[in-house]
Amino acid sequence: MLVGGAGVVGQRLARLLGREGHAVTIAGRSEERARASLEAARGAGAEARFLAWDLGARSASGHGEPVGASALVGLVNDPGDVVLDAALAGGVPYVDITRWTSRMAAAVGKVALSHARSPVVLASSWMGGLLPRLVAHLAAQAGGARKVDGAVRYALADASGGDSVDYMDRLWVPFEVLEDGATTLVEPFADRREVAIDGARTLVGRFDTPEQWSLPLTLGTRDARVRIGFDHVPMTRLFAALVRTGLFWLLRGPRFRRLRHALLRAEGSEKREGARAAFRVDVEGTSRAAAEIASPEGQATLTAVGALLAVRWALGLREGGVFFPEGDPANTSLPSLLTDLGVETTVLPA
């Protein structure tokens, strides 16, 4: 069951799940909006249906339990934890790709206190968990992941839905990370540098991603840094200036939400085919390793692939509790898994 599955990621994930033989339920408020996702699943040979579920009304069944789901996937921002609560109450595997760091930490506490009977895979890190998966893959070659540097190249012409640029609302908020084992407060778009991503020099700066919090917990990383830049360098410089001058802080709140999001998402962008998306990861352990992941079909496709891998893992787990994508044993075969799904992996000079 894809909750909020009517968007650009939901359409792509519905198609991927359909190809693997899963029946798909698209849960949301509007069957009309879900039509493209239903058609994507059916076009891949799967059964597909719509279930009306307004998260503001709490549950689909009226009792806090999902209806007929072997797994729940959260594809929409759900600050009230309606979907998570439903999964915990029903003992159903749950995959979430929508949480920012503070909300992920809160979910970890909730799941721990609930004595969860089923797995909860928190895959809200970059591209549905693909970035920390690549870290785990490289760490096996580098003798650990003491230091991690991730760099994202964001295509402004890419397809995107409303929720996909919600990190815009956090660009004025400083965030805590571990650097050399010590907690440090980082300003968004600070620590800028030029990095070669997918063959293009890209100016990137720090931003808040959950893997900077989870990698120290899971892989013992002492210094995890993730930066983002745009395929239009002046836009990166503009964002840095908006943060530095405090204008993002002045534009906070729901009143200016459309204005903030318009910087990254033009109206109708959910109907685009997608522009090439890529990110790279450099890992340092006892040695060094580096690689890139890219897709000509854009970041929505990368996110759907990350979510698919998380669903596969969740369905195979036989214990309850919290899991992060970097802990999936399948990461040892990550490049071949991605190749099978049409995603490119390139080994880089360390």
PDB file of N, CA, C and O in Angstrom, residues 16-43:
ATOM      1  N   LEU A  16       7.473  -0.168 -10.646  1.00  0.00           N
ATOM      2  CA  LEU A  16       8.521  -1.111 -10.241  1.00  0.00           C
ATOM      3  C   LEU A  16       7.948  -2.277  -9.450  1.00  0.00           C
ATOM      4  O   LEU A  16       8.312  -3.438  -9.667  1.00  0.00           O
ATOM      5  N   LEU A  17       7.042  -1.986  -8.528  1.00  0.00           N
ATOM      6  CA  LEU A  17       6.417  -3.045  -7.739  1.00  0.00           C
ATOM      7  C   LEU A  17       5.569  -3.957  -8.623  1.00  0.00           C
ATOM      8  O   LEU A  17       5.535  -5.177  -8.430  1.00  0.00           O
ATOM      9  N   GLY A  18       4.886  -3.342  -9.592  1.00  0.00           N
ATOM     10  CA  GLY A  18       4.080  -4.133 -10.517  1.00  0.00           C
ATOM     11  C   GLY A  18       4.927  -5.102 -11.324  1.00  0.00           C
ATOM     12  O   GLY A  18       4.539  -6.252 -11.557  1.00  0.00           O
ATOM     13  N   ARG A  19       6.104  -4.656 -11.729  1.00  0.00           N
ATOM     14  CA  ARG A  19       6.995  -5.531 -12.502  1.00  0.00           C
ATOM     15  C   ARG A  19       7.461  -6.718 -11.678  1.00  0.00           C
ATOM     16  O   ARG A  19       7.807  -7.760 -12.232  1.00  0.00           O
ATOM     17  N   GLU A  20       7.482  -6.548 -10.356  1.00  0.00           N
ATOM     18  CA  GLU A  20       7.921  -7.638  -9.484  1.00  0.00           C
ATOM     19  C   GLU A  20       6.764  -8.517  -9.018  1.00  0.00           C
ATOM     20  O   GLU A  20       6.943  -9.390  -8.177  1.00  0.00           O
ATOM     21  N   GLY A  21       5.574  -8.249  -9.565  1.00  0.00           N
ATOM     22  CA  GLY A  21       4.443  -9.130  -9.296  1.00  0.00           C
ATOM     23  C   GLY A  21       3.616  -8.770  -8.082  1.00  0.00           C
ATOM     24  O   GLY A  21       2.757  -9.563  -7.669  1.00  0.00           O
ATOM     25  N   HIS A  22       3.825  -7.588  -7.502  1.00  0.00           N
ATOM     26  CA  HIS A  22       3.053  -7.181  -6.330  1.00  0.00           C
ATOM     27  C   HIS A  22       1.737  -6.530  -6.751  1.00  0.00           C
ATOM     28  O   HIS A  22       1.714  -5.693  -7.659  1.00  0.00           O
ATOM     29  N   ALA A  23       0.672  -6.872  -6.090  1.00  0.00           N
ATOM     30  CA  ALA A  23      -0.562  -6.095  -6.208  1.00  0.00           C
ATOM     31  C   ALA A  23      -0.357  -4.794  -5.438  1.00  0.00           C
ATOM     32  O   ALA A  23       0.258  -4.786  -4.374  1.00  0.00           O
ATOM     33  N   VAL A  24      -0.842  -3.694  -5.990  1.00  0.00           N
ATOM     34  CA  VAL A  24      -0.559  -2.368  -5.436  1.00  0.00           C
ATOM     35  C   VAL A  24      -1.854  -1.661  -5.077  1.00  0.00           C
ATOM     36  O   VAL A  24      -2.805  -1.636  -5.865  1.00  0.00           O
ATOM     37  N   THR A  25      -1.878  -1.094  -3.875  1.00  0.00           N
ATOM     38  CA  THR A  25      -2.961  -0.204  -3.473  1.00  0.00           C
ATOM     39  C   THR A  25      -2.406   1.200  -3.358  1.00  0.00           C
ATOM     40  O   THR A  25      -1.382   1.417  -2.705  1.00  0.00           O
ATOM     41  N   ILE A  26      -3.063   2.155  -4.015  1.00  0.00           N
ATOM     42  CA  ILE A  26      -2.703   3.564  -3.901  1.00  0.00           C
ATOM     43  C   ILE A  26      -3.681   4.194  -2.924  1.00  0.00           C
ATOM     44  O   ILE A  26      -4.886   4.243  -3.178  1.00  0.00           O
ATOM     45  N   ALA A  27      -3.182   4.643  -1.785  1.00  0.00           N
ATOM     46  CA  ALA A  27      -4.032   5.246  -0.761  1.00  0.00           C
ATOM     47  C   ALA A  27      -3.836   6.755  -0.758  1.00  0.00           C
ATOM     48  O   ALA A  27      -2.707   7.239  -0.782  1.00  0.00           O
ATOM     49  N   GLY A  28      -4.949   7.475  -0.728  1.00  0.00           N
ATOM     50  CA  GLY A  28      -4.870   8.932  -0.721  1.00  0.00           C
ATOM     51  C   GLY A  28      -6.253   9.545  -0.685  1.00  0.00           C
ATOM     52  O   GLY A  28      -7.248   8.860  -0.451  1.00  0.00           O
ATOM     53  N   ARG A  29      -6.304  10.834  -0.952  1.00  0.00           N
ATOM     54  CA  ARG A  29      -7.576  11.551  -0.862  1.00  0.00           C
ATOM     55  C   ARG A  29      -8.345  11.570  -2.164  1.00  0.00           C
ATOM     56  O   ARG A  29      -9.563  11.735  -2.164  1.00  0.00           O
ATOM     57  N   SER A  30      -7.640  11.418  -3.308  1.00  0.00           N
ATOM     58  CA  SER A  30      -8.302  11.615  -4.593  1.00  0.00           C
ATOM     59  C   SER A  30      -7.985  10.471  -5.550  1.00  0.00           C
ATOM     60  O   SER A  30      -6.821  10.261  -5.917  1.00  0.00           O
ATOM     61  N   GLU A  31      -9.007   9.753  -5.966  1.00  0.00           N
ATOM     62  CA  GLU A  31      -8.800   8.681  -6.939  1.00  0.00           C
ATOM     63  C   GLU A  31      -8.385   9.255  -8.291  1.00  0.00           C
ATOM     64  O   GLU A  31      -7.604   8.632  -9.021  1.00  0.00           O
ATOM     65  N   GLU A  32      -8.870  10.428  -8.608  1.00  0.00           N
ATOM     66  CA  GLU A  32      -8.499  11.049  -9.878  1.00  0.00           C
ATOM     67  C   GLU A  32      -6.998  11.327  -9.919  1.00  0.00           C
ATOM     68  O   GLU A  32      -6.317  11.055 -10.919  1.00  0.00           O
ATOM     69  N   ARG A  33      -6.457  11.858  -8.817  1.00  0.00           N
ATOM     70  CA  ARG A  33      -5.018  12.132  -8.766  1.00  0.00           C
ATOM     71  C   ARG A  33      -4.206  10.840  -8.782  1.00  0.00           C
ATOM     72  O   ARG A  33      -3.056  10.817  -9.224  1.00  0.00           O
ATOM     73  N   ALA A  34      -4.784   9.759  -8.305  1.00  0.00           N
ATOM     74  CA  ALA A  34      -4.077   8.482  -8.248  1.00  0.00           C
ATOM     75  C   ALA A  34      -4.124   7.717  -9.569  1.00  0.00           C
ATOM     76  O   ALA A  34      -3.477   6.674  -9.700  1.00  0.00           O
ATOM     77  N   ARG A  35      -4.848   8.241 -10.538  1.00  0.00           N
ATOM     78  CA  ARG A  35      -5.076   7.489 -11.765  1.00  0.00           C
ATOM     79  C   ARG A  35      -3.769   7.110 -12.471  1.00  0.00           C
ATOM     80  O   ARG A  35      -3.602   5.977 -12.937  1.00  0.00           O
ATOM     81  N   ALA A  36      -2.822   8.048 -12.548  1.00  0.00           N
ATOM     82  CA  ALA A  36      -1.574   7.754 -13.261  1.00  0.00           C
ATOM     83  C   ALA A  36      -0.798   6.632 -12.574  1.00  0.00           C
ATOM     84  O   ALA A  36      -0.196   5.780 -13.230  1.00  0.00           O
ATOM     85  N   SER A  37      -0.800   6.606 -11.245  1.00  0.00           N
ATOM     86  CA  SER A  37      -0.100   5.550 -10.516  1.00  0.00           C
ATOM     87  C   SER A  37      -0.790   4.208 -10.695  1.00  0.00           C
ATOM     88  O   SER A  37      -0.144   3.165 -10.844  1.00  0.00           O
ATOM     89  N   LEU A  38      -2.117   4.211 -10.685  1.00  0.00           N
ATOM     90  CA  LEU A  38      -2.867   2.977 -10.916  1.00  0.00           C
ATOM     91  C   LEU A  38      -2.583   2.435 -12.312  1.00  0.00           C
ATOM     92  O   LEU A  38      -2.360   1.229 -12.496  1.00  0.00           O
ATOM     93  N   GLU A  39      -2.545   3.316 -13.295  1.00  0.00           N
ATOM     94  CA  GLU A  39      -2.265   2.887 -14.664  1.00  0.00           C
ATOM     95  C   GLU A  39      -0.833   2.380 -14.796  1.00  0.00           C
ATOM     96  O   GLU A  39      -0.562   1.431 -15.551  1.00  0.00           O
ATOM     97  N   ALA A  40       0.102   2.999 -14.050  1.00  0.00           N
ATOM     98  CA  ALA A  40       1.496   2.551 -14.103  1.00  0.00           C
ATOM     99  C   ALA A  40       1.625   1.131 -13.582  1.00  0.00           C
ATOM    100  O   ALA A  40       2.328   0.292 -14.170  1.00  0.00           O
ATOM    101  N   ALA A  41       0.952   0.837 -12.469  1.00  0.00           N
ATOM    102  CA  ALA A  41       1.003  -0.518 -11.904  1.00  0.00           C
ATOM    103  C   ALA A  41       0.335  -1.515 -12.844  1.00  0.00           C
ATOM    104  O   ALA A  41       0.868  -2.607 -13.102  1.00  0.00           O
ATOM    105  N   ARG A  42      -0.831  -1.158 -13.370  1.00  0.00           N
ATOM    106  CA  ARG A  42      -1.547  -2.075 -14.262  1.00  0.00           C
ATOM    107  C   ARG A  42      -0.787  -2.287 -15.558  1.00  0.00           C
ATOM    108  O   ARG A  42      -0.772  -3.389 -16.111  1.00  0.00           O
ATOM    109  N   GLY A  43      -0.133  -1.228 -16.039  1.00  0.00           N
ATOM    110  CA  GLY A  43       0.670  -1.363 -17.258  1.00  0.00           C
ATOM    111  C   GLY A  43       1.845  -2.296 -17.078  1.00  0.00           C
ATOM    112  O   GLY A  43       2.359  -2.859 -18.054  1.00  0.00           O
TER     113      GLY A  43
END
